[in-house]
Amino acid sequence: ASPSTSLSLKSPKSPSNSLVSPKAETQLSELDPETREIAKATSLVRDLETASGSAMRQLLDRASELDISLSLLQQTGIGKAIKKAGKRAADPEVKKKADAIVAKWKAQMAN
């Protein structure tokens, strides 16, 4: 996408308080709900690749709030990213949280 139409999901001022910047939130609010969730999940997948410690815990908290669907899981790979992040994490609580999210989503997809 060109710079004028790109959608940045990271907040440059306060990454710990919001998944998206105010400008991006406005852009996201104009999208249909499924596209909005895909954009958020895609951002999380990217950020989970390099996060550790408290940043990873915050990302997992955000991931657990996603309105998950089979389509979202398939299109973004968020489930795989969370599982991989959990395996990579040094903190046992982060591993536990990642496993719980994946288990919750598997249960949701089974219903």
PDB file of C-alpha atoms in Angstrom:
ATOM      1  CA  ALA A   1       0.000   0.000   0.000  1.00  0.00           C
ATOM      2  CA  SER A   2       1.138   3.534  -0.587  1.00  0.00           C
ATOM      3  CA  PRO A   3       2.168   5.629   2.422  1.00  0.00           C
ATOM      4  CA  SER A   4      -1.056   7.608   2.286  1.00  0.00           C
ATOM      5  CA  THR A   5      -3.180   4.452   2.564  1.00  0.00           C
ATOM      6  CA  SER A   6      -1.048   2.345   4.871  1.00  0.00           C
ATOM      7  CA  LEU A   7      -2.537   1.351   8.180  1.00  0.00           C
ATOM      8  CA  SER A   8      -0.191   1.489  11.139  1.00  0.00           C
ATOM      9  CA  LEU A   9      -1.471  -0.494  14.094  1.00  0.00           C
ATOM     10  CA  LYS A  10       1.272   0.412  16.533  1.00  0.00           C
ATOM     11  CA  SER A  11       0.877   3.482  18.659  1.00  0.00           C
ATOM     12  CA  PRO A  12       4.144   5.428  18.527  1.00  0.00           C
ATOM     13  CA  LYS A  13       3.366   7.387  21.703  1.00  0.00           C
ATOM     14  CA  SER A  14       2.006   4.691  23.988  1.00  0.00           C
ATOM     15  CA  PRO A  15       2.353   1.098  22.802  1.00  0.00           C
ATOM     16  CA  SER A  16       1.430  -0.302  26.215  1.00  0.00           C
ATOM     17  CA  ASN A  17      -1.904   1.516  26.434  1.00  0.00           C
ATOM     18  CA  SER A  18      -3.360   0.976  22.996  1.00  0.00           C
ATOM     19  CA  LEU A  19      -3.039  -1.498  20.177  1.00  0.00           C
ATOM     20  CA  VAL A  20      -3.527   1.264  17.642  1.00  0.00           C
ATOM     21  CA  SER A  21      -2.826   4.952  17.284  1.00  0.00           C
ATOM     22  CA  PRO A  22      -5.783   7.382  17.307  1.00  0.00           C
ATOM     23  CA  LYS A  23      -5.439   7.919  13.551  1.00  0.00           C
ATOM     24  CA  ALA A  24      -5.315   4.187  12.889  1.00  0.00           C
ATOM     25  CA  GLU A  25      -8.244   3.639  15.280  1.00  0.00           C
ATOM     26  CA  THR A  26     -10.293   6.046  13.159  1.00  0.00           C
ATOM     27  CA  GLN A  27      -9.264   4.158  10.036  1.00  0.00           C
ATOM     28  CA  LEU A  28     -10.068   0.834  11.695  1.00  0.00           C
ATOM     29  CA  SER A  29     -13.476   2.045  12.841  1.00  0.00           C
ATOM     30  CA  GLU A  30     -14.379   2.598   9.208  1.00  0.00           C
ATOM     31  CA  LEU A  31     -13.692  -1.062   8.388  1.00  0.00           C
ATOM     32  CA  ASP A  32     -16.157  -3.889   8.794  1.00  0.00           C
ATOM     33  CA  PRO A  33     -15.681  -5.831  12.065  1.00  0.00           C
ATOM     34  CA  GLU A  34     -14.002  -8.871  10.496  1.00  0.00           C
ATOM     35  CA  THR A  35     -11.489  -6.768   8.551  1.00  0.00           C
ATOM     36  CA  ARG A  36     -10.778  -4.763  11.712  1.00  0.00           C
ATOM     37  CA  GLU A  37     -10.043  -7.957  13.693  1.00  0.00           C
ATOM     38  CA  ILE A  38      -7.806  -9.254  10.886  1.00  0.00           C
ATOM     39  CA  ALA A  39      -5.824  -6.000  10.932  1.00  0.00           C
ATOM     40  CA  LYS A  40      -5.392  -6.197  14.706  1.00  0.00           C
ATOM     41  CA  ALA A  41      -4.398  -9.869  14.591  1.00  0.00           C
ATOM     42  CA  THR A  42      -1.900  -9.250  11.801  1.00  0.00           C
ATOM     43  CA  SER A  43      -0.284  -6.533  13.883  1.00  0.00           C
ATOM     44  CA  LEU A  44      -0.114  -8.864  16.883  1.00  0.00           C
ATOM     45  CA  VAL A  45       1.484 -11.632  14.813  1.00  0.00           C
ATOM     46  CA  ARG A  46       4.191  -9.209  13.690  1.00  0.00           C
ATOM     47  CA  ASP A  47       4.809  -7.889  17.197  1.00  0.00           C
ATOM     48  CA  LEU A  48       4.840 -11.331  18.843  1.00  0.00           C
ATOM     49  CA  GLU A  49       7.812 -12.342  16.694  1.00  0.00           C
ATOM     50  CA  THR A  50      10.174 -10.081  18.636  1.00  0.00           C
ATOM     51  CA  ALA A  51       8.416  -9.405  21.946  1.00  0.00           C
ATOM     52  CA  SER A  52       9.569 -10.705  25.297  1.00  0.00           C
ATOM     53  CA  GLY A  53       8.772 -10.229  28.966  1.00  0.00           C
ATOM     54  CA  SER A  54       6.094  -7.709  29.866  1.00  0.00           C
ATOM     55  CA  ALA A  55       5.611  -6.694  26.218  1.00  0.00           C
ATOM     56  CA  MET A  56       4.719 -10.278  25.340  1.00  0.00           C
ATOM     57  CA  ARG A  57       2.281 -10.462  28.276  1.00  0.00           C
ATOM     58  CA  GLN A  58       0.560  -7.305  27.026  1.00  0.00           C
ATOM     59  CA  LEU A  59       0.352  -8.662  23.490  1.00  0.00           C
ATOM     60  CA  LEU A  60      -1.141 -11.910  24.769  1.00  0.00           C
ATOM     61  CA  ASP A  61      -3.716  -9.925  26.756  1.00  0.00           C
ATOM     62  CA  ARG A  62      -4.687  -8.105  23.567  1.00  0.00           C
ATOM     63  CA  ALA A  63      -4.815 -11.342  21.600  1.00  0.00           C
ATOM     64  CA  SER A  64      -7.158 -12.911  24.130  1.00  0.00           C
ATOM     65  CA  GLU A  65      -9.601 -10.038  23.509  1.00  0.00           C
ATOM     66  CA  LEU A  66      -9.842 -10.664  19.758  1.00  0.00           C
ATOM     67  CA  ASP A  67     -13.178 -11.757  18.324  1.00  0.00           C
ATOM     68  CA  ILE A  68     -11.720 -14.994  16.994  1.00  0.00           C
ATOM     69  CA  SER A  69     -13.035 -16.931  14.010  1.00  0.00           C
ATOM     70  CA  LEU A  70     -11.744 -19.757  11.863  1.00  0.00           C
ATOM     71  CA  SER A  71     -11.250 -17.270   9.050  1.00  0.00           C
ATOM     72  CA  LEU A  72      -9.177 -15.000  11.300  1.00  0.00           C
ATOM     73  CA  LEU A  73      -7.014 -17.898  12.462  1.00  0.00           C
ATOM     74  CA  GLN A  74      -6.418 -19.070   8.905  1.00  0.00           C
ATOM     75  CA  GLN A  75      -5.763 -15.655   7.374  1.00  0.00           C
ATOM     76  CA  THR A  76      -3.436 -14.303  10.057  1.00  0.00           C
ATOM     77  CA  GLY A  77      -1.718 -17.290  11.656  1.00  0.00           C
ATOM     78  CA  ILE A  78      -2.328 -15.715  15.083  1.00  0.00           C
ATOM     79  CA  GLY A  79      -2.803 -19.109  16.760  1.00  0.00           C
ATOM     80  CA  LYS A  80       0.527 -20.388  15.468  1.00  0.00           C
ATOM     81  CA  ALA A  81       2.235 -17.133  16.442  1.00  0.00           C
ATOM     82  CA  ILE A  82       0.921 -17.364  19.998  1.00  0.00           C
ATOM     83  CA  LYS A  83       1.939 -20.998  20.321  1.00  0.00           C
ATOM     84  CA  LYS A  84       5.429 -20.179  19.015  1.00  0.00           C
ATOM     85  CA  ALA A  85       5.747 -17.179  21.344  1.00  0.00           C
ATOM     86  CA  GLY A  86       4.729 -19.347  24.298  1.00  0.00           C
ATOM     87  CA  LYS A  87       7.382 -21.926  23.467  1.00  0.00           C
ATOM     88  CA  ARG A  88      10.017 -19.203  23.116  1.00  0.00           C
ATOM     89  CA  ALA A  89       9.118 -17.384  26.344  1.00  0.00           C
ATOM     90  CA  ALA A  90      11.408 -17.703  29.338  1.00  0.00           C
ATOM     91  CA  ASP A  91       8.654 -16.760  31.805  1.00  0.00           C
ATOM     92  CA  PRO A  92       6.495 -19.766  32.788  1.00  0.00           C
ATOM     93  CA  GLU A  93       3.489 -17.466  33.287  1.00  0.00           C
ATOM     94  CA  VAL A  94       3.779 -16.277  29.675  1.00  0.00           C
ATOM     95  CA  LYS A  95       3.937 -19.892  28.495  1.00  0.00           C
ATOM     96  CA  LYS A  96       0.857 -20.680  30.580  1.00  0.00           C
ATOM     97  CA  LYS A  97      -1.048 -17.665  29.226  1.00  0.00           C
ATOM     98  CA  ALA A  98      -0.181 -18.533  25.610  1.00  0.00           C
ATOM     99  CA  ASP A  99      -1.273 -22.150  26.111  1.00  0.00           C
ATOM    100  CA  ALA A 100      -4.537 -20.989  27.711  1.00  0.00           C
ATOM    101  CA  ILE A 101      -5.349 -18.703  24.771  1.00  0.00           C
ATOM    102  CA  VAL A 102      -4.684 -21.455  22.232  1.00  0.00           C
ATOM    103  CA  ALA A 103      -6.775 -23.931  24.254  1.00  0.00           C
ATOM    104  CA  LYS A 104      -9.635 -21.419  24.537  1.00  0.00           C
ATOM    105  CA  TRP A 105      -9.619 -20.788  20.798  1.00  0.00           C
ATOM    106  CA  LYS A 106      -9.486 -24.513  19.999  1.00  0.00           C
ATOM    107  CA  ALA A 107     -12.528 -25.034  22.213  1.00  0.00           C
ATOM    108  CA  GLN A 108     -14.347 -22.170  20.478  1.00  0.00           C
ATOM    109  CA  MET A 109     -13.594 -23.646  17.052  1.00  0.00           C
ATOM    110  CA  ALA A 110     -14.851 -27.085  18.172  1.00  0.00           C
ATOM    111  CA  ASN A 111     -18.292 -25.656  18.971  1.00  0.00           C
TER     112      ASN A 111
END
